[in-house]
Structures are given as C-alpha cells and as structure tokens.
Short mmCIF file of C-alpha atoms and ligand atoms in Angstrom, two decimals:
data_model
loop_
_atom_site.label_atom_id
_atom_site.label_comp_id
_atom_site.label_asym_id
_atom_site.label_seq_id
_atom_site.Cartn_x
_atom_site.Cartn_y
_atom_site.Cartn_z
CA MET P 177 0.05 -0.06 -0.01
CA VAL P 178 1.27 3.35 -1.15
CA PHE P 179 0.66 6.32 1.41
CA ILE P 180 0.62 9.69 0.03
CA LYS P 181 2.07 12.48 2.54
CA ARG P 182 0.44 15.91 2.64
CA LEU P 183 1.13 19.11 4.65
CA VAL P 184 -1.63 20.28 6.48
CA ILE P 185 -1.70 23.78 7.56
CA GLU P 186 -4.16 26.30 9.37
CA GLY P 187 -3.38 29.47 8.41
CA GLU P 188 -2.94 32.99 10.14
CA HIS P 189 -1.18 32.05 13.23
CA GLU P 190 1.16 34.34 15.33
CA LEU P 191 4.72 33.14 15.34
CA SER P 192 7.22 33.29 18.07
CA GLY P 193 9.85 31.83 19.73
CA THR P 194 12.83 30.47 18.17
CA ILE P 195 13.87 28.88 14.93
CA LYS P 196 17.38 27.29 14.88
CA ILE P 197 18.72 27.07 11.06
CA GLY P 198 20.55 24.05 10.00
CA GLY P 199 23.42 23.16 7.82
CA ALA P 200 22.88 24.35 4.20
CA LYS P 201 21.70 21.63 1.86
CA ASN P 202 23.26 22.92 -1.30
CA SER P 203 26.80 22.59 0.84
CA VAL P 204 26.08 19.09 2.62
CA VAL P 205 25.23 17.32 -0.80
CA ALA P 206 28.40 18.08 -2.19
CA LEU P 207 30.77 17.73 0.89
CA ILE P 208 29.22 13.87 1.45
CA PRO P 209 30.45 13.14 -2.17
CA ALA P 210 33.87 15.31 -1.87
CA ALA P 211 34.15 13.11 1.28
CA ILE P 212 35.14 10.28 -0.70
CA LEU P 213 38.47 11.75 -1.73
CA ALA P 214 39.93 11.78 2.23
CA GLU P 215 41.12 8.87 3.99
CA GLU P 216 38.21 9.25 6.49
CA ALA P 217 36.24 12.26 7.08
CA THR P 218 33.85 14.15 9.71
CA ILE P 219 31.00 16.34 8.76
CA TYR P 220 29.38 18.39 11.42
CA ASN P 221 26.40 20.30 11.33
CA VAL P 222 24.63 17.95 8.80
CA PRO P 223 21.00 18.65 8.45
CA ALA P 224 18.24 16.07 8.51
CA ILE P 225 16.91 16.22 5.17
CA SER P 226 16.10 13.13 2.81
CA ASP P 227 18.87 14.42 0.39
CA VAL P 228 21.57 13.55 2.90
CA LYS P 229 19.88 10.04 2.99
CA ALA P 230 20.26 9.33 -0.56
CA LEU P 231 23.97 10.42 -0.71
CA GLU P 232 24.61 8.05 2.51
CA ALA P 233 23.16 5.31 0.40
CA ILE P 234 25.58 6.34 -2.64
CA THR P 235 28.39 6.38 -0.17
CA GLU P 236 27.67 3.11 1.33
CA TYR P 237 26.82 1.46 -1.94
CA LEU P 238 30.17 2.47 -2.85
CA GLY P 239 31.58 0.28 0.11
CA SER P 240 32.50 3.17 2.61
CA ASP P 241 31.54 3.11 6.31
CA ILE P 242 29.47 5.80 6.71
CA THR P 243 27.62 6.89 9.92
CA TYR P 244 25.25 9.62 10.60
CA LYS P 245 24.46 10.44 14.51
CA ASN P 246 24.05 13.98 16.61
CA GLU P 247 24.24 15.74 13.34
CA THR P 248 27.48 14.60 12.35
CA ILE P 249 28.84 12.38 9.50
CA LYS P 250 31.74 10.18 9.85
CA ILE P 251 33.14 8.45 6.62
CA ASN P 252 35.87 5.82 6.18
CA ASN P 253 37.06 4.98 2.87
CA ASN P 254 39.03 2.00 3.47
CA ASN P 255 36.60 -0.19 1.57
CA CYS P 256 35.78 2.18 -1.14
CA GLN P 257 35.65 0.81 -4.55
CA ASN P 258 34.67 2.39 -7.69
CA LYS P 259 31.36 1.08 -9.07
CA GLU P 260 28.59 2.05 -11.56
CA ILE P 261 26.19 4.72 -9.58
CA THR P 262 23.24 3.46 -11.30
CA ASN P 263 19.82 5.30 -12.26
CA GLU P 264 18.30 4.05 -8.82
CA PHE P 265 20.49 5.94 -7.01
CA SER P 266 21.57 9.17 -9.14
CA SER P 267 18.27 10.04 -10.28
CA LYS P 268 17.21 10.55 -6.41
CA LEU P 269 18.57 14.09 -6.54
CA ARG P 270 20.88 16.36 -8.48
CA ALA P 271 23.87 16.54 -6.61
CA SER P 272 24.71 12.83 -7.24
CA TYR P 273 26.61 14.39 -9.97
CA TYR P 274 29.25 15.35 -7.58
CA TYR P 275 30.22 11.46 -7.52
CA MET P 276 31.40 12.25 -11.29
CA GLY P 277 34.34 14.79 -9.96
CA ALA P 278 35.36 13.02 -6.86
CA LEU P 279 35.45 9.29 -8.32
CA LEU P 280 37.35 10.86 -11.54
CA ALA P 281 39.64 12.47 -8.98
CA LYS P 282 40.12 9.20 -7.18
CA TYR P 283 39.94 6.55 -9.65
CA ARG P 284 40.01 8.32 -13.24
CA TYR P 285 36.99 6.50 -14.16
CA VAL P 286 33.50 6.72 -13.59
CA GLU P 287 29.86 5.26 -14.53
CA ILE P 288 27.09 7.27 -13.63
CA SER P 289 23.74 7.63 -14.68
CA PHE P 290 22.24 11.42 -15.20
CA PRO P 291 21.12 13.15 -11.96
CA GLY P 292 17.84 13.83 -10.79
CA GLY P 293 16.38 16.73 -8.85
CA CYS P 294 13.78 19.39 -9.12
CA ASN P 295 12.37 19.88 -12.94
CA ILE P 296 13.10 23.76 -12.86
CA GLY P 297 13.87 23.65 -16.23
CA SER P 298 16.48 21.47 -18.45
CA ARG P 299 19.49 21.60 -16.48
CA PRO P 300 22.26 20.23 -18.73
CA ILE P 301 25.56 19.59 -17.23
CA ASP P 302 27.35 20.14 -20.38
CA PHE P 303 29.83 22.86 -18.35
CA HIS P 304 30.86 19.82 -16.22
CA LEU P 305 31.63 17.44 -19.11
CA LYS P 306 33.47 20.33 -21.17
CA GLY P 307 35.68 21.02 -18.13
CA PHE P 308 36.54 17.29 -17.68
CA GLU P 309 37.34 16.82 -21.16
CA LYS P 310 39.82 20.09 -20.94
CA MET P 311 41.57 17.97 -18.13
CA GLY P 312 41.82 14.88 -20.32
CA ALA P 313 38.76 12.87 -19.64
CA LYS P 314 37.14 11.10 -22.45
CA ILE P 315 33.36 10.69 -22.37
CA LYS P 316 31.25 8.24 -23.88
CA GLN P 317 27.51 8.32 -23.04
CA GLU P 318 25.30 5.11 -23.48
CA GLY P 319 21.40 5.87 -23.21
CA ASP P 320 21.39 8.13 -19.73
CA LYS P 321 24.99 6.93 -18.73
CA PHE P 322 28.20 8.67 -18.78
CA ILE P 323 31.08 7.01 -18.64
CA ILE P 324 34.23 9.12 -18.14
CA GLU P 325 37.58 8.04 -18.08
CA ALA P 326 40.93 10.18 -17.88
CA LYS P 327 44.01 8.16 -17.75
CA ASN P 328 46.07 11.11 -17.73
CA LEU P 329 43.76 13.64 -15.56
CA HIS P 330 45.65 16.86 -15.91
CA SER P 331 45.31 20.58 -15.18
CA ALA P 332 43.48 22.74 -17.51
CA GLU P 333 42.53 26.60 -17.89
CA ILE P 334 38.45 26.57 -17.59
CA PHE P 335 36.01 29.26 -18.40
CA LEU P 336 32.61 28.75 -17.44
CA ASP P 337 29.88 30.24 -20.04
CA ILE P 338 27.75 30.74 -16.82
CA ALA P 339 28.96 30.84 -13.22
CA SER P 340 27.26 27.53 -12.53
CA VAL P 341 27.64 26.10 -8.76
CA GLY P 342 27.18 22.64 -9.89
CA ALA P 343 30.34 22.85 -12.34
CA THR P 344 32.69 24.88 -10.52
CA LEU P 345 32.17 22.14 -7.66
CA ASN P 346 32.62 19.12 -9.85
CA ILE P 347 35.68 20.53 -11.66
CA MET P 348 37.18 21.87 -8.43
CA LEU P 349 36.57 18.01 -7.15
CA ALA P 350 38.51 16.85 -10.12
CA ALA P 351 41.05 18.79 -10.41
CA VAL P 352 42.34 18.39 -6.46
CA LYS P 353 44.25 15.22 -7.57
CA ALA P 354 44.86 16.19 -11.40
CA ASP P 355 48.73 16.65 -12.39
CA GLY P 356 49.34 20.33 -12.59
CA THR P 357 47.58 23.62 -11.63
CA THR P 358 43.94 24.14 -12.98
CA TYR P 359 42.50 27.65 -13.00
CA ILE P 360 38.37 28.31 -13.20
CA TYR P 361 37.33 31.25 -14.86
CA ASN P 362 33.92 32.62 -13.97
CA ALA P 363 33.76 30.14 -11.16
CA ALA P 364 30.50 30.41 -8.91
CA MET P 365 31.10 32.39 -6.00
CA GLU P 366 28.31 30.91 -3.62
CA PRO P 367 29.41 30.29 0.13
CA GLU P 368 28.60 26.93 -0.72
CA ILE P 369 31.72 26.72 -2.75
CA VAL P 370 34.00 28.31 -0.22
CA ASN P 371 32.61 25.57 2.62
CA VAL P 372 33.69 22.76 0.14
CA ALA P 373 37.13 23.96 -0.63
CA ALA P 374 37.65 24.44 2.93
CA PHE P 375 36.89 20.93 3.73
CA LEU P 376 39.09 19.69 0.55
CA ASN P 377 41.97 21.96 1.70
CA SER P 378 41.40 20.41 5.38
CA MET P 379 42.12 17.16 3.63
CA GLY P 380 45.56 18.57 1.87
CA ALA P 381 44.06 19.98 -1.11
CA LYS P 382 45.71 23.06 -2.28
CA ILE P 383 42.66 25.35 -3.60
CA SER P 384 42.79 29.06 -3.43
CA GLY P 385 40.20 31.67 -4.46
CA ALA P 386 37.07 30.13 -3.90
CA GLY P 387 34.08 32.80 -3.12
CA THR P 388 35.90 34.93 -6.02
CA SER P 389 35.27 34.23 -9.79
CA GLU P 390 38.74 32.62 -10.05
CA ILE P 391 39.97 29.67 -8.61
CA LYS P 392 43.19 27.93 -8.59
CA VAL P 393 43.56 24.09 -7.65
CA GLN P 394 47.18 22.93 -7.55
CA GLY P 395 46.76 19.05 -7.70
CA VAL P 396 48.38 17.04 -5.27
CA SER P 397 48.97 13.22 -5.02
CA GLN P 398 47.50 12.20 -1.72
CA LEU P 399 44.79 13.35 0.50
CA GLY P 400 44.61 12.42 4.03
CA LYS P 401 41.91 13.04 6.74
CA GLY P 402 38.94 15.94 6.27
CA ILE P 403 36.92 17.84 8.57
CA VAL P 404 34.13 20.51 8.08
CA GLU P 405 31.14 21.88 9.35
CA VAL P 406 28.53 22.60 7.31
CA ILE P 407 27.89 26.20 6.97
CA PRO P 408 23.86 27.29 7.87
CA ASP P 409 21.52 27.36 5.39
CA ARG P 410 20.75 30.96 3.87
CA ILE P 411 17.94 29.51 1.92
CA GLU P 412 16.14 27.68 5.32
CA ALA P 413 16.97 30.99 6.73
CA GLY P 414 15.79 33.49 4.18
CA THR P 415 12.35 31.38 4.05
CA TYR P 416 11.51 31.76 7.85
CA LEU P 417 12.63 35.35 7.49
CA ILE P 418 9.87 35.48 5.32
CA ILE P 419 7.51 34.03 7.11
CA GLY P 420 8.39 35.94 10.19
CA SER P 421 7.95 39.27 8.21
CA LEU P 422 4.19 38.25 7.67
CA LEU P 423 3.35 36.47 10.89
CA GLY P 424 6.36 37.10 13.31
CA LYS P 425 5.74 38.05 16.87
CA ASN P 426 9.65 38.88 18.03
CA LEU P 427 10.50 35.48 16.02
CA VAL P 428 14.17 34.64 16.48
CA ILE P 429 16.09 32.92 13.74
CA GLU P 430 19.26 31.52 15.15
CA GLY P 431 22.48 30.72 13.78
CA ILE P 432 22.45 32.75 10.26
CA ILE P 433 25.66 34.36 8.92
CA LYS P 434 24.65 37.68 7.63
CA GLU P 435 26.89 37.97 4.99
CA HIS P 436 25.40 35.38 3.36
CA LEU P 437 21.92 36.92 3.41
CA GLU P 438 22.72 40.38 2.40
CA SER P 439 20.76 40.47 -0.78
CA VAL P 440 17.53 38.87 0.77
CA LEU P 441 18.05 41.57 4.05
CA THR P 442 18.06 44.53 1.62
CA LYS P 443 15.14 43.64 -0.60
CA LEU P 444 13.06 42.88 2.66
CA HIS P 445 14.44 46.25 4.13
CA GLU P 446 13.34 48.04 0.92
CA ALA P 447 9.93 46.35 1.33
CA GLY P 448 9.74 47.95 4.73
CA ALA P 449 10.14 44.50 6.80
CA ASP P 450 10.83 44.78 10.60
CA PHE P 451 13.66 42.83 11.56
CA GLU P 452 16.88 43.52 13.74
CA ILE P 453 20.04 41.59 13.36
CA LYS P 454 22.11 40.78 16.69
CA GLY P 455 24.98 39.03 15.65
CA THR P 456 24.04 35.44 14.21
CA LYS P 457 20.33 35.91 15.20
CA ILE P 458 17.44 37.96 13.47
CA ILE P 459 14.66 39.19 15.08
CA VAL P 460 11.83 39.81 13.12
CA ASN P 461 7.92 40.99 13.31
CA LYS P 462 5.05 41.06 11.36
CA THR P 463 5.09 43.95 9.09
CA LYS P 464 1.69 45.76 8.87
CA LYS P 465 2.27 47.57 5.67
CA LEU P 466 4.60 46.09 3.22
CA LYS P 467 5.85 48.17 0.16
CA PRO P 468 5.80 46.58 -3.15
CA VAL P 469 9.61 45.64 -4.69
CA ASN P 470 11.47 44.33 -7.91
CA VAL P 471 12.84 40.85 -7.31
CA ARG P 472 15.39 39.63 -9.97
CA THR P 473 17.21 36.61 -8.93
CA LEU P 474 20.71 36.24 -9.87
CA VAL P 475 24.03 34.09 -9.09
CA TYR P 476 25.61 35.17 -5.66
CA PRO P 477 25.69 37.64 -4.18
CA GLY P 478 22.76 38.54 -6.19
CA PHE P 479 19.05 37.59 -5.07
CA PRO P 480 19.20 33.74 -4.75
CA THR P 481 17.05 31.92 -7.03
CA ASP P 482 16.33 29.44 -4.38
CA LEU P 483 14.40 32.23 -2.68
CA GLY P 484 12.71 33.71 -5.53
CA GLN P 485 9.65 31.68 -5.36
CA PRO P 486 9.04 31.77 -1.60
CA MET P 487 9.40 35.87 -1.74
CA SER P 488 6.77 35.63 -4.73
CA THR P 489 4.32 34.77 -1.89
CA LEU P 490 5.43 37.93 0.23
CA LEU P 491 4.87 39.81 -2.57
CA THR P 492 1.31 39.05 -2.78
CA GLN P 493 0.84 40.69 0.25
CA CYS P 494 2.65 44.00 -0.70
CA ASP P 495 0.57 47.14 -1.12
CA GLY P 496 1.22 47.82 -4.54
CA GLU P 497 2.56 46.31 -7.92
CA SER P 498 5.82 44.28 -7.70
CA LEU P 499 7.72 42.61 -10.04
CA PHE P 500 9.18 39.04 -9.65
CA GLU P 501 11.85 37.88 -12.28
CA GLU P 502 13.65 34.63 -12.40
CA THR P 503 16.79 34.71 -14.74
CA ILE P 504 18.99 31.33 -13.71
CA TYR P 505 16.01 28.90 -14.46
CA GLU P 506 13.66 28.34 -17.47
CA ASN P 507 10.68 26.89 -15.01
CA ARG P 508 10.57 28.49 -11.41
CA MET P 509 6.84 29.87 -12.03
CA ARG P 510 4.97 26.65 -11.60
CA HIS P 511 3.56 27.85 -8.05
CA ILE P 512 2.23 30.89 -9.74
CA LYS P 513 -1.07 28.99 -10.69
CA HIS P 514 -1.55 27.72 -7.30
CA LEU P 515 -0.94 30.95 -5.70
CA ASN P 516 -3.73 32.41 -7.91
CA SER P 517 -6.04 29.67 -7.05
CA MET P 518 -5.48 31.08 -3.34
CA GLY P 519 -6.53 34.17 -4.34
CA ALA P 520 -3.05 36.01 -5.41
CA ASP P 521 -3.42 38.61 -8.34
CA ILE P 522 -0.39 37.32 -10.57
CA ARG P 523 -0.17 37.91 -14.46
CA LEU P 524 2.56 35.69 -15.39
CA PHE P 525 5.06 36.71 -18.88
CA ASP P 526 7.01 34.05 -19.38
CA LYS P 527 10.05 34.34 -16.51
CA LYS P 528 8.55 37.34 -15.34
CA ALA P 529 5.38 37.82 -12.97
CA ILE P 530 3.74 41.05 -11.91
CA ILE P 531 2.24 40.50 -8.59
CA LYS P 532 -0.40 43.08 -7.54
CA GLY P 533 -1.06 43.39 -3.81
CA LYS P 534 -2.15 43.11 -1.28
CA THR P 535 -4.60 40.21 -1.88
CA ASN P 536 -6.25 37.94 0.66
CA LEU P 537 -5.32 34.45 0.23
CA VAL P 538 -7.36 31.57 1.44
CA GLY P 539 -6.66 27.70 2.09
CA ARG P 540 -6.99 25.40 -0.96
CA GLU P 541 -5.46 22.15 -1.72
CA VAL P 542 -2.06 22.91 -3.87
CA ILE P 543 0.98 20.93 -5.14
CA ALA P 544 4.63 21.38 -4.59
CA THR P 545 5.60 21.18 -8.09
CA ASP P 546 9.28 21.23 -6.97
CA LEU P 547 11.03 22.15 -3.48
CA ARG P 548 11.29 26.01 -3.55
CA ALA P 549 7.40 26.07 -5.14
CA GLY P 550 6.71 23.80 -1.90
CA ALA P 551 8.54 26.61 0.01
CA ALA P 552 6.16 29.27 -1.65
CA MET P 553 3.21 27.24 -1.15
CA LEU P 554 4.22 26.49 2.50
CA VAL P 555 4.45 30.63 3.13
CA ALA P 556 0.62 31.08 1.42
CA GLY P 557 -0.80 28.37 3.68
CA MET P 558 0.70 29.91 6.53
CA ILE P 559 -0.66 33.24 5.98
CA ALA P 560 -4.10 32.11 4.16
CA LYS P 561 -7.67 31.94 5.78
CA GLY P 562 -8.70 28.35 6.57
CA THR P 563 -6.73 25.30 6.07
CA THR P 564 -4.30 24.63 3.41
CA ILE P 565 -3.25 21.35 1.91
CA ILE P 566 0.07 20.62 0.31
CA THR P 567 0.68 17.44 -1.80
CA ASN P 568 4.03 16.33 -3.27
CA ILE P 569 5.99 17.39 -0.07
CA GLU P 570 8.67 14.89 -0.91
CA HIS P 571 9.99 17.96 -2.42
CA ILE P 572 9.85 20.06 0.43
CA LEU P 573 11.22 17.39 2.61
CA ARG P 574 14.20 17.11 0.57
CA GLY P 575 15.40 20.49 1.24
CA TYR P 576 13.85 21.71 4.58
CA GLU P 577 15.06 19.87 7.88
CA LYS P 578 12.28 19.24 10.38
CA ILE P 579 9.98 21.80 9.05
CA VAL P 580 6.81 20.67 11.07
CA GLY P 581 8.71 20.42 14.08
CA LYS P 582 10.31 23.75 13.68
CA LEU P 583 7.24 25.50 12.74
CA SER P 584 5.27 24.02 15.51
CA SER P 585 7.49 25.09 18.27
CA VAL P 586 6.75 28.52 17.43
CA GLY P 587 3.26 28.15 17.18
CA ALA P 588 2.29 27.23 13.64
CA VAL P 589 -0.42 24.68 13.09
CA ILE P 590 0.72 22.52 10.77
CA LYS P 591 1.33 18.64 10.21
CA ILE P 592 1.77 16.01 7.83
CA ASP P 593 -0.89 13.79 7.14
CA GLU P 594 -0.63 10.15 5.54
CA ILE P 595 -3.50 9.17 3.39
N1 EPU Z 270 24.16 25.22 -16.68
C1 EPU Z 270 24.20 24.81 -17.59
N2 EPU Z 270 24.91 23.88 -18.29
C2 EPU Z 270 25.83 23.19 -17.23
C3 EPU Z 270 25.61 23.53 -15.79
C4 EPU Z 270 24.59 24.76 -15.49
O1 EPU Z 270 23.54 25.52 -18.68
O2 EPU Z 270 26.53 22.47 -17.51
C5 EPU Z 270 23.25 26.41 -16.43
C6 EPU Z 270 21.72 25.66 -15.55
O3 EPU Z 270 20.55 24.94 -16.41
C7 EPU Z 270 21.01 26.96 -14.83
C8 EPU Z 270 22.40 27.66 -14.66
O4 EPU Z 270 23.27 27.24 -15.62
O5 EPU Z 270 20.32 27.49 -15.71
C9 EPU Z 270 22.86 27.54 -13.12
O6 EPU Z 270 22.92 26.55 -12.52
P1 EPU Z 270 23.83 25.69 -11.38
O7 EPU Z 270 24.79 24.65 -12.52
O8 EPU Z 270 24.58 27.20 -10.85
O9 EPU Z 270 23.12 25.10 -10.77
P2 EPU Z 270 23.18 23.80 -9.99
O10 EPU Z 270 24.42 23.38 -9.64
O11 EPU Z 270 22.50 22.89 -11.03
C10 EPU Z 270 22.81 24.43 -7.53
C11 EPU Z 270 22.01 24.01 -6.66
C12 EPU Z 270 20.12 24.53 -6.75
C13 EPU Z 270 20.51 26.23 -7.18
C14 EPU Z 270 21.78 26.62 -8.31
C15 EPU Z 270 21.74 28.23 -8.13
C16 EPU Z 270 22.42 21.91 -5.78
C17 EPU Z 270 22.16 20.26 -5.67
N3 EPU Z 270 21.65 22.80 -6.31
O12 EPU Z 270 22.31 23.90 -8.65
O13 EPU Z 270 19.45 24.22 -5.72
O14 EPU Z 270 19.27 26.81 -7.34
O15 EPU Z 270 22.93 25.76 -7.55
O16 EPU Z 270 22.21 28.45 -6.99
O17 EPU Z 270 23.54 22.51 -5.19
C18 EPU Z 270 17.43 24.14 -4.89
O18 EPU Z 270 18.00 24.04 -3.47
O19 EPU Z 270 16.24 24.23 -4.92
C19 EPU Z 270 18.11 24.35 -5.98
C20 EPU Z 270 17.57 24.26 -7.33
#
C-alpha cells in the first residue's frame, strides 16, 4: 500500500519563539561526495533532510563506512570501491553528479547515470563535462549513462560560460588530484563553494580563490583526513525570515551568517520589513504595511534563485505592484497558478511575474511542484485564511529539515498527514 504524504496547514497563526537554522543543503550535498576523496572524514552540522539520506546510500553502496549521528557524519573510505552509480541512485537528486568529479579524481574512471533533482528547467551538465574533457577525460554516453575516463587527468584553464555552482564544484573536485594547476575562470562565488574548498583543503588539497570568480587548484597526489562544519542554510533562513515578516512576533531566527543573506535582507528592508540583526540572530516581526518591490534572481551575491519563489508569496502581501523575475532557470514559475488559485493576483509573462497586492489568500489544496515552489506554497498556507493542503511534499522534505517541528515549536498549526 502506498501512502501519500500531505502537509496540512491552518493559516494566520502568529509565530514567536526561536527557530534554529540547520546546515546548508547545497553545501552538504557536495561535501558528502567530496568526502570520498579523504582517508576518513567528519562533517558536522549535517541537516536531517532526505537528500542527505540519498547520498549516504550512494557512499555506502560504494563500500565506504558511513554513520550519521547527532548531526555528524563520519566516513571511512578504507573499503571504498569504484562502482557504477546506477539510475536507481543518481535519479534521487541533482547532487549525485558530484560523484563524477570525486570519483574521477580518485579512480580516473566513473560510470554514472544522469542526475535527478527538481524539474525547474532543462538543467544540462555540459559545462561539467567540457571541464572534465579539458582535463584529459574521454566521455562516452550510453543512454542516460556517462562513462568518463581520464588515464592522464591533468590541469587545465577552464572558463565557464555561466558561473555554475555545480560545474565549479565538480571541476574543483576533479582538479584536486590532477597533475598540475587548474584555473577555473568565471567560477561561481556562492558560500557553498567556499565551504567545500575548505573541506578539501583540510584533507591536504591546495585550493585558493574560492568565493571569487577565479579559483586556482594545485593538484596533489595524496589526500588525508578531512574535517568540516556545514555552513548555515541561507535559503532555509531566508524562508523563515519571509514567514516572520508576515507572521512573526519577536520571532528569532538563530544561527545565521549575515553576509550570506545580504541581498535578501536588503530586499526585505526595501519592502519595509521589520527585523533586527543581533550577531548570528535575526529578530523579525510581522510588518503591518509592506511596500511593493522588484525582485530579480541572480547568481551570488545577487538575490538567490532558491528564494525567488517563497519571496513571490510575500510580494502578494505588498501594497501595490511588484515584479518577480527569474533569470537562472526556465521553470521557476509553476507555483504561480497555485498562488492565484488561493486568491493572489499574478500575471505571468514567461519568466516574469507581475504581482498585484495586497490580496487576501484563502486555504486550498495545492501542489509542491518542486522544492522551492513547495516553500512558496508553505508560506502561502501559513498566511491564508483556513486550511491549506500541500501534496507532493517529498520535494519540501528534500531540502527543509524538521520543517513541521520547527514551525510548530513557534506557534504554527501544521502537520504531515498520511493518507
Ligand atoms: N547550466 C548549464 N550547463 C551546465 C550547468 C549549468 O547550462 O553544465 C545552467 C543551468 O541550467 C542553470 C544555470 O546554468 O540555468 C545555473 O546552474 P547551476 O549549475 O549554478 O545550478 P546547479 O548546480 O544545478 C545548484 C543548486 C540549486 C541552486 C543553484 C543556483 C545543488 C544540488 N543545487 O544547482 O539548488 O538553485 O545551484 O544557486 O546544489 C534548490 O536548492 O532548490 C536548487 C535548485
């Protein structure tokens, strides 16, 4: 018998208390594959999300010993072997592609099926593959399987057409054990890149420039033990900050790095949101009258694409006309029709949405079409009159840890129903 999980939310409850932010999904999903390169590794502050479980399963399948206890992952690679990562494993999430770079560095040979992940656009991996090819790899594609071999994995100067997070990380992983010094130009600058570079450096890698657009990786022949703490999830923090701006009463969001949230804080400030930053905490209150703003997603340090959708729900509560524009993916607007079904007034023009507010939202049954669309529907359900039911919540659970527990603890009326 198959059970369907749904999120059931009773809206309009005030939120106060403290929400603690967990480790960043988009960092940990690269750190776990990267750990394959170490003799043994410890990763602290690991969030309890299903993407972590999916990666644990891959590492275990490769023969490594992996344990996850008290937010800490320990990995020992003594018995790690190079095996084909089949569709059954790779299709669970996007980040399975980081085993390409990691296994290529470790064994010079990888067989892996095309990665899964949210359906938010075509999401090709051509930059990753072109980077490997420049480093001497030969790539064959059989159906959805890639066979990547680099008998002589060597350094290269790689210019990325787009500052891709995935390609930057994958090339960095391959380069740590390549012969010579690799340069990545137009590299992604996201904080997650800095976190992964620090982890690889703790093993003995020689990476500099992470966090800038030019990364230098001097290949080394041997890597030792690795240790790292996952940075706080800026997208989780941003999502709760948005919710707090709509429903908070001295709601405390704890464990943030302010610099990672600068674009989001700036935009919320422009909308007139009521928040105060105290070190690693943000105290946020419901804002009586929010002003309309224009939100355009960009690569870091611009406004993150992963927060565009939840932010679009906030824009329905601003007094006037706001613009929400997505520039990274083709398909980040699938939640709009669900917001409109709840009473929003949004006109969609391809990747631009004109959002007229303030509209009163009412509870409906809606779908989480992808992870961040799910977050947008969650925000909508929290502020809507009556009950909202969200289906397809597996997407949400891939990226937001203990979401029901965290929100219930500050006063939300929310539960997961299995039918
Ligand atoms: N792109 C290509 N070719 C490539 C790689 C990327 O055309 O070889 C394009 C993509 O199609 C996209 C743009 O470049 O239009 C940027 O993609 P990027 O590679 O930066 O994204 P990603 O690595 O696939 C990661 C996160 C995403 C997050 C983006 C941007 C993981 C597993 N995923 O994706 O997270 O939106 O960076 O910050 O880390 C999410 O958490 O909801 C999510 C989708």
